[in-house]
Short mmCIF file of C-alpha atoms in Angstrom, two decimals:
data_model
loop_
_atom_site.label_atom_id
_atom_site.label_comp_id
_atom_site.label_asym_id
_atom_site.label_seq_id
_atom_site.Cartn_x
_atom_site.Cartn_y
_atom_site.Cartn_z
CA MET A 1 14.56 -81.45 47.19
CA GLU A 2 13.00 -78.78 49.11
CA ARG A 3 15.66 -76.43 48.08
CA LYS A 4 15.02 -77.13 44.35
CA GLU A 5 11.33 -76.72 44.59
CA CYS A 6 12.05 -73.28 46.25
CA VAL A 7 13.97 -72.51 43.15
CA PHE A 8 11.71 -73.58 40.64
CA LEU A 9 9.24 -71.58 43.01
CA ASP A 10 11.52 -67.96 42.49
CA ARG A 11 11.28 -68.69 38.92
CA ASN A 12 8.02 -69.13 38.17
CA LYS A 13 7.09 -66.07 40.58
CA HIS A 14 9.63 -63.72 38.62
CA PHE A 15 8.15 -64.79 35.39
CA GLN A 16 4.57 -63.84 36.74
CA GLN A 17 6.31 -60.55 37.59
CA HIS A 18 7.71 -59.94 34.40
CA SER A 19 4.81 -60.62 32.28
CA SER A 20 2.29 -59.11 34.44
CA SER A 21 4.59 -55.66 33.77
CA ALA A 22 5.01 -56.50 30.16
CA SER A 23 1.09 -56.73 29.96
CA CYS A 24 0.92 -53.32 31.75
CA CYS A 25 3.27 -51.46 29.29
CA ARG A 26 1.29 -52.86 26.19
CA PRO A 27 -1.61 -50.55 26.37
CA LEU A 28 1.00 -47.37 26.70
CA LEU A 29 2.76 -48.75 23.57
CA PHE A 30 -0.36 -48.83 21.09
CA LEU A 31 -1.21 -45.64 22.35
CA LEU A 32 1.80 -44.06 21.17
CA LEU A 33 1.61 -46.02 18.50
CA GLY A 34 -1.85 -44.75 17.14
CA ILE A 35 -1.08 -41.07 17.72
CA ALA A 36 1.65 -41.62 15.67
CA ILE A 37 -0.37 -43.26 13.15
CA GLY A 38 -3.05 -40.25 13.54
CA TYR A 39 -0.46 -37.85 13.21
CA LEU A 40 1.17 -39.19 9.72
CA ILE A 41 -2.27 -39.85 8.39
CA THR A 42 -3.54 -35.94 9.01
CA GLN A 43 -0.03 -34.71 7.37
CA VAL A 44 -0.17 -37.28 4.12
CA VAL A 45 -3.99 -37.13 3.62
CA LEU A 46 -6.12 -34.74 5.35
CA TRP A 47 -3.67 -31.88 6.06
CA PRO A 48 -3.71 -30.82 1.91
CA LEU A 49 -7.59 -31.08 2.00
CA MET A 50 -8.51 -28.82 4.80
CA ASP A 51 -8.81 -24.80 4.23
CA PHE A 52 -6.85 -23.07 7.33
CA LYS A 53 -7.90 -19.58 6.18
CA SER A 54 -8.36 -17.41 8.79
CA HIS A 55 -11.68 -16.03 8.78
CA ALA A 56 -11.20 -14.29 11.92
CA ASN A 57 -12.32 -10.82 10.34
CA ARG A 58 -14.76 -11.85 8.31
CA THR A 59 -18.70 -12.62 8.85
CA SER A 60 -19.48 -13.58 5.05
CA GLU A 61 -17.60 -15.86 2.44
CA THR A 62 -13.92 -15.08 2.13
CA ASN A 63 -13.31 -12.88 -1.25
CA PRO A 64 -11.84 -14.30 -3.89
CA LEU A 65 -9.97 -10.63 -4.94
CA ASP A 66 -7.52 -11.47 -1.67
CA ILE A 67 -4.67 -11.17 -3.99
CA ASP A 68 -1.55 -8.97 -4.11
CA LEU A 69 -1.12 -6.33 -7.06
CA SER A 70 2.38 -5.39 -6.33
CA ASP A 71 4.01 -7.60 -9.28
CA GLU A 72 1.40 -6.92 -12.05
CA VAL A 73 1.46 -3.10 -11.21
CA ARG A 74 5.12 -2.07 -10.17
CA VAL A 75 5.18 1.41 -8.16
CA LEU A 76 8.13 3.44 -7.71
CA CYS A 77 7.34 5.40 -4.90
CA TYR A 78 9.70 8.89 -4.87
CA VAL A 79 10.25 10.89 -1.76
CA TYR A 80 11.11 14.25 -1.09
CA THR A 81 12.79 14.83 2.31
CA LYS A 82 15.80 17.16 3.91
CA GLN A 83 18.47 16.22 5.88
CA MET A 84 16.87 17.42 9.45
CA ASN A 85 13.52 14.79 8.63
CA HIS A 86 16.27 11.92 7.63
CA LYS A 87 15.75 10.30 11.78
CA VAL A 88 12.13 10.49 12.32
CA GLU A 89 9.84 11.90 9.39
CA ALA A 90 11.40 9.97 6.53
CA GLN A 91 11.87 6.92 8.61
CA ALA A 92 8.50 6.85 9.58
CA VAL A 93 7.59 6.88 5.89
CA LEU A 94 10.13 3.68 4.98
CA MET A 95 8.94 1.78 8.24
CA THR A 96 5.01 2.34 7.22
CA TRP A 97 3.81 2.62 3.86
CA GLY A 98 7.03 2.62 1.94
CA ARG A 99 7.82 -0.89 2.46
CA ARG A 100 4.80 -1.55 0.10
CA CYS A 101 6.18 0.39 -2.96
CA ASN A 102 8.01 -1.94 -5.36
CA LYS A 103 11.08 0.61 -5.07
CA LEU A 104 11.33 3.64 -2.69
CA ILE A 105 13.91 6.36 -3.44
CA PHE A 106 14.33 9.16 -0.57
CA PHE A 107 15.53 12.39 -2.69
CA THR A 108 17.63 14.86 -0.33
CA SER A 109 20.46 17.05 -0.55
CA HIS A 110 23.14 14.28 0.32
CA ASN A 111 23.27 10.63 0.75
CA ASP A 112 22.89 8.97 3.92
CA SER A 113 24.08 5.42 4.88
CA SER A 114 21.30 5.76 7.64
CA LEU A 115 18.74 5.90 5.68
CA ARG A 116 17.84 3.34 3.36
CA GLY A 117 17.36 4.32 -0.70
CA SER A 118 18.75 8.12 -0.02
CA VAL A 119 19.65 9.95 -3.21
CA GLY A 120 21.57 13.03 -3.02
CA LEU A 121 20.62 15.79 -5.15
CA PRO A 122 22.41 19.26 -4.94
CA GLY A 123 20.14 22.07 -3.53
CA ASP A 124 19.14 23.98 -0.37
CA VAL A 125 19.38 21.51 2.40
CA ASN A 126 16.53 23.82 4.07
CA TYR A 127 13.80 22.66 1.90
CA ARG A 128 12.83 19.04 1.15
CA GLU A 129 11.16 20.18 -2.02
CA THR A 130 11.85 22.86 -4.87
CA TRP A 131 11.69 23.07 -8.45
CA ARG A 132 14.93 22.43 -9.26
CA LYS A 133 15.09 18.92 -7.14
CA THR A 134 12.11 18.06 -8.65
CA LYS A 135 13.36 18.66 -12.15
CA ARG A 136 16.49 17.01 -11.42
CA ALA A 137 14.28 13.88 -9.38
CA LEU A 138 12.62 13.31 -12.72
CA LYS A 139 15.76 13.10 -14.81
CA TYR A 140 17.56 10.85 -12.30
CA LEU A 141 14.37 8.60 -12.57
CA TYR A 142 14.23 8.66 -16.44
CA ASP A 143 17.97 8.14 -16.44
CA HIS A 144 18.17 5.21 -13.96
CA HIS A 145 14.68 3.49 -13.17
CA LEU A 146 12.71 3.88 -16.23
CA ASN A 147 12.29 0.12 -16.87
CA ASP A 148 12.30 -0.35 -12.92
CA ALA A 149 8.54 0.36 -12.17
CA ASP A 150 5.33 0.76 -14.46
CA TRP A 151 4.14 3.85 -12.25
CA PHE A 152 6.12 6.54 -10.21
CA LEU A 153 4.80 8.06 -7.41
CA GLU A 154 5.64 11.60 -5.71
CA ALA A 155 5.31 11.94 -2.41
CA ASP A 156 6.92 14.03 0.84
CA ASP A 157 7.63 12.86 4.08
CA GLU A 158 4.63 14.09 5.41
CA THR A 159 2.57 12.06 2.93
CA PHE A 160 0.35 8.79 3.90
CA VAL A 161 -0.41 6.23 1.03
CA VAL A 162 -2.15 3.39 0.80
CA MET A 163 -0.50 1.72 -1.70
CA GLU A 164 -3.15 -1.03 -2.30
CA ASN A 165 -5.96 1.50 -3.09
CA LEU A 166 -3.08 3.28 -5.54
CA ARG A 167 -2.52 0.23 -7.72
CA TYR A 168 -6.32 -0.25 -7.74
CA MET A 169 -6.94 2.89 -9.16
CA VAL A 170 -4.64 2.71 -11.68
CA TYR A 171 -4.96 -1.18 -12.75
CA PRO A 172 -6.93 -0.68 -15.24
CA TYR A 173 -4.65 1.87 -17.50
CA SER A 174 -1.36 0.58 -18.97
CA PRO A 175 1.97 2.07 -17.90
CA GLU A 176 2.41 3.08 -21.77
CA MET A 177 -0.39 5.48 -21.75
CA ALA A 178 0.65 9.10 -20.99
CA ILE A 179 -1.54 9.84 -18.14
CA TYR A 180 -1.30 10.84 -14.85
CA PHE A 181 -3.12 11.20 -11.44
CA GLY A 182 -3.13 14.13 -8.58
CA SER A 183 -1.16 17.12 -8.52
CA PRO A 184 1.00 17.28 -6.04
CA GLY A 185 0.89 13.99 -5.06
CA THR A 186 1.36 12.67 -8.17
CA VAL A 187 1.22 9.55 -9.72
CA MET A 188 2.22 9.00 -13.58
CA SER A 189 2.95 6.24 -15.77
CA ARG A 190 5.96 5.34 -17.45
CA ALA A 191 5.21 6.57 -20.56
CA ALA A 192 4.26 9.97 -19.03
CA LEU A 193 7.52 10.38 -17.16
CA ARG A 194 8.86 9.57 -20.56
CA ARG A 195 7.27 12.32 -22.18
CA VAL A 196 8.09 15.11 -19.82
CA VAL A 197 11.46 14.24 -19.66
CA GLU A 198 12.13 14.37 -23.44
CA LEU A 199 9.58 16.55 -24.59
CA ALA A 200 8.69 19.02 -21.67
CA LEU A 201 11.89 19.71 -19.47
CA PRO A 202 14.38 20.23 -22.39
CA ASN A 203 11.48 23.19 -23.97
CA PRO A 204 11.12 26.18 -22.01
CA SER A 205 7.86 26.88 -23.81
CA LYS A 206 6.55 23.55 -21.89
CA CYS A 207 8.17 23.90 -19.01
CA GLU A 208 9.41 26.56 -16.40
CA PRO A 209 13.28 26.64 -17.15
CA LYS A 210 14.20 28.65 -13.89
CA ASP A 211 15.16 26.60 -11.18
CA SER A 212 14.00 29.05 -8.36
CA GLY A 213 11.01 28.33 -6.43
CA ALA A 214 8.56 25.97 -5.17
CA THR A 215 7.19 23.26 -7.56
CA GLY A 216 3.67 23.89 -6.99
CA GLY A 217 1.47 23.65 -9.86
CA ARG A 218 4.67 23.54 -12.20
CA LEU A 219 5.13 19.62 -12.65
CA LYS A 220 1.18 19.70 -13.62
CA GLU A 221 1.80 22.74 -16.24
CA CYS A 222 4.93 20.58 -18.06
CA LEU A 223 2.62 17.21 -18.10
CA GLU A 224 -0.24 18.74 -19.67
CA ASN A 225 2.01 20.76 -22.43
CA ALA A 226 3.66 16.91 -23.06
CA ASN A 227 -0.09 16.30 -23.99
CA VAL A 228 -0.18 13.73 -20.81
CA VAL A 229 -3.86 13.20 -19.60
CA ALA A 230 -4.71 14.13 -16.28
CA GLY A 231 -6.41 11.17 -15.11
CA ASN A 232 -9.98 11.04 -12.95
CA SER A 233 -8.85 10.01 -9.39
CA HIS A 234 -12.56 9.85 -7.99
CA ASP A 235 -14.19 6.63 -7.04
CA SER A 236 -17.08 5.10 -8.79
CA LYS A 237 -19.28 7.31 -6.60
CA GLY A 238 -17.29 10.48 -7.29
CA ARG A 239 -15.52 10.55 -4.09
CA ARG A 240 -11.67 12.30 -4.12
CA ARG A 241 -9.32 9.50 -3.65
CA ILE A 242 -5.91 11.50 -3.31
CA TYR A 243 -6.22 14.06 -0.60
CA LEU A 244 -3.74 17.52 -0.01
CA ILE A 245 -4.81 17.05 3.72
CA ASP A 246 -5.33 14.39 6.59
CA PRO A 247 -8.47 13.53 7.74
CA GLN A 248 -8.30 15.74 10.44
CA ALA A 249 -8.42 18.97 8.64
CA ARG A 250 -12.29 19.86 9.19
CA SER A 251 -12.15 23.03 8.22
CA ASN A 252 -15.12 24.95 6.20
CA ARG A 253 -12.44 26.14 4.08
CA TYR A 254 -11.53 22.58 3.08
CA LEU A 255 -14.95 21.17 2.72
CA HIS A 256 -16.86 23.53 1.05
CA TYR A 257 -15.82 25.26 -2.77
CA ASP A 258 -13.56 28.42 -2.52
CA PRO A 259 -12.33 29.34 -5.90
CA THR A 260 -9.74 31.49 -3.96
CA PHE A 261 -8.32 29.20 -1.20
CA TRP A 262 -5.23 27.38 -2.38
CA PHE A 263 -6.88 24.03 -1.79
CA TRP A 264 -9.25 24.28 -4.37
CA LYS A 265 -7.00 25.55 -7.18
CA PHE A 266 -4.84 22.68 -7.17
CA LEU A 267 -7.97 20.01 -7.82
CA ALA A 268 -8.27 18.97 -11.25
CA TYR A 269 -11.84 18.25 -11.14
CA ARG A 270 -14.01 19.85 -8.45
CA THR A 271 -16.33 16.97 -6.52
CA GLN A 272 -19.03 16.74 -3.63
CA GLU A 273 -17.74 18.94 -0.80
CA GLY A 274 -18.00 18.27 2.95
CA ILE A 275 -16.50 15.44 4.80
CA PHE A 276 -18.88 12.56 3.27
CA ALA A 277 -17.38 13.48 -0.07
CA TRP A 278 -14.20 11.56 0.96
CA SER A 279 -13.66 7.80 -0.35
CA LYS A 280 -13.67 4.47 1.25
CA TYR A 281 -10.99 3.92 -0.86
CA ALA A 282 -8.72 6.48 -0.16
CA VAL A 283 -5.31 6.52 -2.15
CA SER A 284 -2.76 9.32 -0.26
CA PHE A 285 -3.39 12.21 2.37
CA HIS A 286 -0.68 14.53 2.95
CA TYR A 287 0.30 17.12 5.63
CA VAL A 288 0.10 13.90 8.18
CA GLN A 289 2.78 14.68 11.00
CA HIS A 290 4.94 11.71 11.34
CA ARG A 291 3.32 10.49 14.90
CA TYR A 292 0.37 10.16 12.58
CA ILE A 293 1.78 8.14 9.75
CA HIS A 294 2.35 5.59 12.21
CA CYS A 295 -1.12 5.79 13.71
CA PHE A 296 -2.44 5.61 10.25
CA GLU A 297 -0.67 2.24 9.81
CA TYR A 298 -2.43 0.83 12.81
CA MET A 299 -5.34 1.97 12.23
CA ILE A 300 -5.61 0.81 8.54
CA TYR A 301 -3.89 -2.61 8.80
CA ARG A 302 -4.31 -3.47 12.38
CA LEU A 303 -7.01 -2.33 13.93
CA ARG A 304 -10.20 -4.58 13.15
CA PRO A 305 -13.96 -4.00 13.80
CA PHE A 306 -15.46 -7.24 14.71
CA GLY A 307 -18.41 -8.57 13.20
CA ARG A 308 -18.24 -6.03 10.74
CA LYS A 309 -19.09 -7.37 7.06
CA LEU A 310 -16.62 -6.47 4.57
CA PRO A 311 -17.75 -5.44 1.05
CA VAL A 312 -17.42 -7.54 -1.98
CA GLU A 313 -14.71 -5.52 -4.20
CA TYR A 314 -14.34 -6.32 -8.25
CA LEU A 315 -11.07 -5.60 -10.02
CA PRO A 316 -11.90 -2.84 -12.80
CA VAL A 317 -11.87 -3.77 -16.71
CA LYS A 318 -8.67 -2.95 -17.82
CA LEU A 319 -8.38 -0.23 -21.09
CA ASP A 320 -6.37 -0.51 -24.23
CA ARG A 321 -6.48 3.20 -24.50
CA VAL A 322 -6.81 6.29 -23.13
CA GLU A 323 -8.52 9.43 -24.32
CA LYS A 324 -9.48 12.60 -22.57
CA GLU A 325 -13.09 12.12 -22.91
CA ASP A 326 -12.89 8.83 -20.76
CA PHE A 327 -11.84 11.17 -17.57
CA LYS A 328 -15.02 13.72 -17.75
CA GLY A 329 -17.19 11.81 -15.81
CA ASP A 330 -17.00 8.99 -12.75
CA GLN A 331 -15.35 6.13 -13.39
CA SER A 332 -17.83 3.76 -13.68
CA GLN A 333 -15.26 0.86 -14.24
CA ASN A 334 -14.40 1.32 -10.81
CA VAL A 335 -17.35 -0.26 -9.43
CA GLU A 336 -17.51 -1.28 -5.78
CA LYS A 337 -20.77 -2.90 -4.43
CA GLU A 338 -20.42 -1.71 -0.90
CA VAL A 339 -22.17 -3.06 2.38
CA PRO A 340 -23.93 -0.06 3.48
CA ALA A 341 -22.52 1.45 6.98
CA ASP A 342 -24.01 3.25 9.53
CA TYR A 343 -22.35 6.56 7.82
CA ALA A 344 -19.60 6.29 5.30
CA TYR A 345 -17.20 9.12 4.35
#
């Protein structure tokens, strides 16, 4: 009897220990179950309703213009370079602003598998740009890429282009309008490219037939002789947006009007003088060394001042047609309601 009682007591004791262990595990199981249910509710119900847009760089409401115009305003960028610049200068363009073009082509003296997008055009290997090279490049674009883009941007490997501002500038105009902006560093519509290749290049009275020499202002003459309108590239405040120099060039000869200086001869429209005439919506800068191209990339696209209030921006109204009279004054349709800065270029 004593042995049976002992066995009974042992079994009862074991049952009590098992019950105590199970009761200790229940809270942990309920906790894990609650976490799982909460996660499912967050994913299925709350997540689609929550706005996770980053406001880290804004001190006001998110601007509804945070859109990408790259599909609506297709730009083919063709960049003049030369063999000795493939590994450094051309690569700098390829790694920075060239990535934002819808299509990027490097016109050089020969094809180079290490430079993506290179197209060889026979010519002098010591010059990135010649008049013969320019004419062959235009003909190549006409023959192979006329319908691949709405706008065609001419640049070289010492240029930095803010592609978002370029698309914003040409947004009001149809690519079927024969219009161009800037010279050199020209951006022309599809209709303008068609006219210059079909009407100007084959006609010695409209376009320089000789191949020798630099391009200079010859492309501008060809465009105008083909009745292509020179568009006003100024912003709404009359400030230039396409620059033949980089921001560091602050010599008085660049900042103050001098009709004998080469810089002012290239400008189709004379604007304000001084550094304060530089637009906040600048499109391009020329004579930018490759090390500064990478610097521009960082300063424009990565560096952000904390707490700075950003301007409210609006897309301009699209135009149905283009006339020369439309470009004699400021582009009033490019209205930028800017927040006053401490000092504004």
